[in-house]
Short mmCIF file of C-alpha atoms in Angstrom, two decimals:
data_model
loop_
_atom_site.label_atom_id
_atom_site.label_comp_id
_atom_site.label_asym_id
_atom_site.label_seq_id
_atom_site.Cartn_x
_atom_site.Cartn_y
_atom_site.Cartn_z
CA MET A 45 66.08 -8.90 -55.65
CA GLY A 46 62.82 -9.65 -52.80
CA ARG A 47 59.81 -6.28 -51.77
CA THR A 48 62.08 -3.81 -49.74
CA HIS A 49 59.05 -2.25 -47.52
CA ALA A 50 59.32 1.42 -46.05
CA GLN A 51 60.51 1.96 -43.18
CA GLY A 52 57.44 3.55 -40.78
CA PRO A 53 57.96 6.61 -37.96
CA GLY A 54 60.19 4.46 -35.77
CA GLY A 55 62.25 2.04 -37.77
CA ASP A 56 60.14 -1.03 -36.69
CA GLY A 57 59.79 -2.17 -39.53
CA ARG A 58 55.45 -2.36 -40.09
CA SER A 59 54.49 -0.37 -43.84
CA ALA A 60 54.11 3.68 -43.87
CA ASP A 61 50.34 3.22 -44.67
CA ALA A 62 49.40 0.94 -42.64
CA GLY A 63 51.03 2.68 -38.99
CA ASP A 64 49.52 5.33 -40.31
CA ARG A 65 46.06 3.75 -40.31
CA PRO A 66 43.82 4.74 -37.19
CA GLY A 67 43.40 1.49 -34.78
CA VAL A 68 40.52 -0.93 -33.26
CA GLY A 69 40.26 0.85 -30.26
CA SER A 70 41.11 4.71 -31.23
CA ARG A 71 37.89 3.40 -33.89
CA ILE A 72 35.44 2.93 -30.40
CA VAL A 73 37.47 5.72 -28.15
CA ALA A 74 35.74 8.14 -31.27
CA VAL A 75 31.94 7.03 -31.59
CA LEU A 76 31.92 7.30 -28.04
CA THR A 77 33.12 10.62 -27.45
CA ALA A 78 31.52 11.97 -30.18
CA PRO A 79 27.99 12.82 -28.13
CA LEU A 80 30.88 14.92 -25.79
CA ARG A 81 32.47 16.08 -28.65
CA GLY A 82 29.34 17.31 -29.76
CA PHE A 83 27.81 18.98 -26.93
CA ARG A 84 31.61 20.53 -26.32
CA ARG A 85 31.07 21.97 -29.84
CA ARG A 86 27.18 24.06 -29.07
CA LEU A 87 28.80 25.03 -25.90
CA GLU A 88 31.43 27.16 -27.32
CA HIS A 89 28.31 28.33 -30.20
CA ARG A 90 25.37 28.46 -28.16
CA PRO A 91 26.95 29.00 -24.88
CA ARG A 92 23.67 30.46 -23.52
CA ARG A 93 21.12 27.56 -25.34
CA VAL A 94 22.70 24.66 -24.24
CA LEU A 95 23.10 25.69 -20.20
CA THR A 96 19.04 26.27 -21.01
CA GLU A 97 18.23 23.46 -22.27
CA LEU A 98 20.39 21.52 -19.45
CA ALA A 99 18.82 23.76 -16.77
CA VAL A 100 15.11 21.96 -18.11
CA ALA A 101 16.12 19.10 -18.22
CA VAL A 102 17.80 18.83 -14.18
CA VAL A 103 14.36 20.68 -13.43
CA VAL A 104 12.06 17.73 -15.54
CA CYS A 105 13.95 15.13 -13.22
CA ALA A 106 13.98 16.22 -10.36
CA LEU A 107 9.89 16.86 -10.88
CA LEU A 108 9.42 12.98 -12.23
CA ALA A 109 12.06 11.44 -9.21
CA GLY A 110 10.15 14.14 -6.47
CA GLY A 111 6.69 12.59 -8.31
CA LEU A 112 7.90 8.73 -8.59
CA TRP A 113 8.48 9.50 -4.56
CA GLY A 114 4.85 10.89 -3.96
CA PHE A 115 3.39 8.46 -5.69
CA SER A 116 5.45 5.44 -3.25
CA ALA A 117 4.20 6.59 -0.37
CA MET A 118 1.33 7.50 -1.08
CA SER A 119 0.76 3.96 -1.72
CA ALA A 120 2.29 2.70 1.05
CA SER A 121 -0.13 5.15 3.14
CA SER A 122 -2.66 3.59 2.03
CA ALA A 123 -1.80 0.36 2.28
CA ALA A 124 -1.11 0.67 5.64
CA GLY A 125 -4.93 2.26 6.33
CA ARG A 126 -6.29 -0.12 4.18
CA ALA A 127 -4.25 -2.71 6.93
CA ASP A 128 -4.98 0.22 10.38
CA ALA A 129 -8.38 -0.25 9.61
CA VAL A 130 -9.03 -4.00 8.28
CA ALA A 131 -7.35 -4.55 12.02
CA ALA A 132 -9.57 -2.09 13.51
CA ALA A 133 -12.54 -4.18 12.14
CA GLN A 134 -11.50 -7.07 13.64
CA ARG A 135 -11.51 -5.99 16.27
CA THR A 136 -14.10 -3.92 17.45
CA THR A 137 -16.21 -6.95 15.61
CA THR A 138 -14.85 -9.91 18.11
CA ALA A 139 -16.31 -7.69 20.99
CA LEU A 140 -19.33 -6.76 19.29
CA LEU A 141 -20.38 -10.12 18.87
CA SER A 142 -18.65 -11.73 21.97
CA TYR A 143 -21.16 -11.44 25.14
CA ASP A 144 -22.57 -12.57 28.09
CA PRO A 145 -25.82 -12.56 30.64
CA GLN A 146 -22.94 -10.39 33.92
CA GLY A 147 -21.13 -8.42 31.05
CA VAL A 148 -23.78 -7.68 28.10
CA ASN A 149 -25.19 -4.50 28.87
CA GLY A 150 -22.56 -2.02 29.67
CA LEU A 151 -21.16 -4.18 26.12
CA VAL A 152 -21.75 -0.64 23.87
CA ASP A 153 -19.51 0.99 26.78
CA ARG A 154 -16.45 -1.42 26.39
CA VAL A 155 -16.16 -0.71 22.59
CA SER A 156 -18.04 2.75 22.52
CA GLY A 157 -14.21 4.84 21.75
CA ASP A 158 -13.80 2.55 18.65
CA LEU A 159 -18.23 3.15 17.51
CA THR A 160 -18.69 5.98 15.63
CA GLU A 161 -21.66 8.27 16.87
CA ALA A 162 -25.14 7.47 14.81
CA PHE A 163 -23.50 3.22 15.91
CA ARG A 164 -23.00 4.35 18.47
CA THR A 165 -27.01 4.99 19.46
CA ASP A 166 -28.26 2.07 16.73
CA TYR A 167 -26.19 -0.91 18.03
CA GLY A 168 -26.94 0.49 21.43
CA THR A 169 -31.14 0.09 21.55
CA LEU A 170 -30.46 -3.02 19.68
CA ILE A 171 -28.23 -4.70 22.88
CA SER A 172 -31.10 -3.14 24.94
CA GLN A 173 -34.26 -3.90 23.68
CA VAL A 174 -33.71 -7.62 21.89
CA ILE A 175 -29.35 -8.82 23.04
CA ALA A 176 -29.31 -7.56 27.11
CA PRO A 177 -33.25 -9.25 27.55
CA ALA A 178 -32.57 -12.62 25.90
CA THR A 179 -29.05 -13.90 27.01
CA GLU A 180 -30.57 -12.74 30.56
CA GLN A 181 -33.44 -14.76 30.22
CA GLN A 182 -31.48 -18.20 28.27
CA GLN A 183 -28.66 -16.90 30.15
CA VAL A 184 -26.19 -17.36 26.78
CA THR A 185 -22.68 -16.86 25.98
CA THR A 186 -21.90 -16.79 22.70
CA GLU A 187 -17.60 -15.73 21.53
CA ALA A 188 -16.94 -14.56 17.90
CA GLU A 189 -14.03 -15.39 16.55
CA VAL A 190 -12.53 -14.01 13.47
CA VAL A 191 -11.62 -15.97 10.69
CA GLY A 192 -10.63 -14.55 7.36
CA THR A 193 -11.10 -10.76 6.71
CA SER A 194 -11.76 -8.82 2.75
CA VAL A 195 -11.23 -5.32 1.89
CA ILE A 196 -15.13 -4.44 -0.78
CA PRO A 197 -12.97 -2.86 -3.20
CA GLU A 198 -15.99 -0.66 -4.77
CA GLU A 199 -17.00 0.68 -1.43
CA THR A 200 -13.75 1.47 0.35
CA GLY A 201 -12.24 5.33 -1.08
CA GLY A 202 -11.10 8.46 1.22
CA ASP A 203 -11.94 7.98 3.78
CA ARG A 204 -14.59 5.33 4.50
CA LEU A 205 -13.66 1.18 4.35
CA VAL A 206 -16.34 -1.11 3.74
CA ALA A 207 -14.69 -5.31 4.44
CA LEU A 208 -16.28 -8.46 4.61
CA LEU A 209 -15.31 -10.86 7.43
CA PHE A 210 -15.54 -14.30 8.21
CA VAL A 211 -16.86 -15.24 11.93
CA ASN A 212 -17.20 -17.66 14.03
CA GLN A 213 -19.48 -17.73 16.99
CA THR A 214 -19.91 -20.38 19.94
CA THR A 215 -22.86 -19.75 21.83
CA ARG A 216 -23.67 -21.58 25.14
CA ALA A 217 -27.09 -21.41 25.61
CA GLY A 218 -28.01 -22.85 30.20
CA GLN A 219 -26.72 -25.21 31.19
CA GLU A 220 -25.86 -27.48 27.69
CA GLY A 221 -23.29 -29.36 27.80
CA ALA A 222 -22.13 -29.17 24.41
CA PRO A 223 -21.33 -26.02 22.61
CA ARG A 224 -22.90 -24.73 19.55
CA ILE A 225 -20.68 -23.57 16.78
CA ALA A 226 -22.54 -21.54 13.96
CA GLY A 227 -20.58 -18.85 11.26
CA SER A 228 -21.82 -15.59 9.45
CA ARG A 229 -20.21 -13.57 6.90
CA VAL A 230 -20.89 -9.69 7.94
CA LYS A 231 -20.33 -6.45 5.96
CA VAL A 232 -18.72 -3.31 8.10
CA THR A 233 -18.22 -0.11 7.28
CA MET A 234 -15.20 1.63 8.42
CA ASP A 235 -15.13 5.36 9.11
CA ASP A 236 -12.43 8.03 8.91
CA VAL A 237 -13.07 10.23 12.46
CA ASP A 238 -9.50 12.59 13.11
CA GLY A 239 -7.72 10.20 11.71
CA HIS A 240 -8.89 7.33 14.14
CA TRP A 241 -10.35 3.82 12.31
CA LEU A 242 -14.60 3.88 13.50
CA VAL A 243 -17.37 1.28 12.99
CA ALA A 244 -20.09 2.68 11.43
CA ASP A 245 -22.30 -0.57 10.49
CA VAL A 246 -22.30 -3.47 10.57
CA LYS A 247 -24.26 -5.94 8.78
CA PRO A 248 -24.93 -9.84 8.24
CA VAL A 249 -24.36 -10.76 4.71
#
């Protein structure tokens, strides 16, 4: 006689022990839902403690998210501040190093709003005692162009930024036909005064 198999509960011809054994799908579901079942049991036995832990976790996550956002905002603000300071240094230095016999005496007045009070006084003295007399006597016209910039990080921080500018100056003297072009480097100190970047010092390097 052939071997007979017991019918399963549904009469589909499967063996009884195979039909009662959970399938792969149900085992995966059991694994995935195990943490949830554990949390439910903890919630039933110690509801106050579980809810307190949840509240603490939410607060910690919120603080971390706020801290990360604040760091990102501060970094962006610092980068934007540096860009503004370098742009102001480039613009003002170009004006300070460009002059001609007709306008040299009014140079400081034209850029006074972009200079700190101390540097305005010092540069005004330099213009009136040295640059203006030589410019008028020799009929010198000088045009400056900033062709490169960089920030000196070890001298930069807080309300101060120090930039290194690479400057080309085109100079014509008297009736000379061909202009002379000279390259130079200047270190420009910028101070943040009431939200405005002002030139506090200019030194050749």
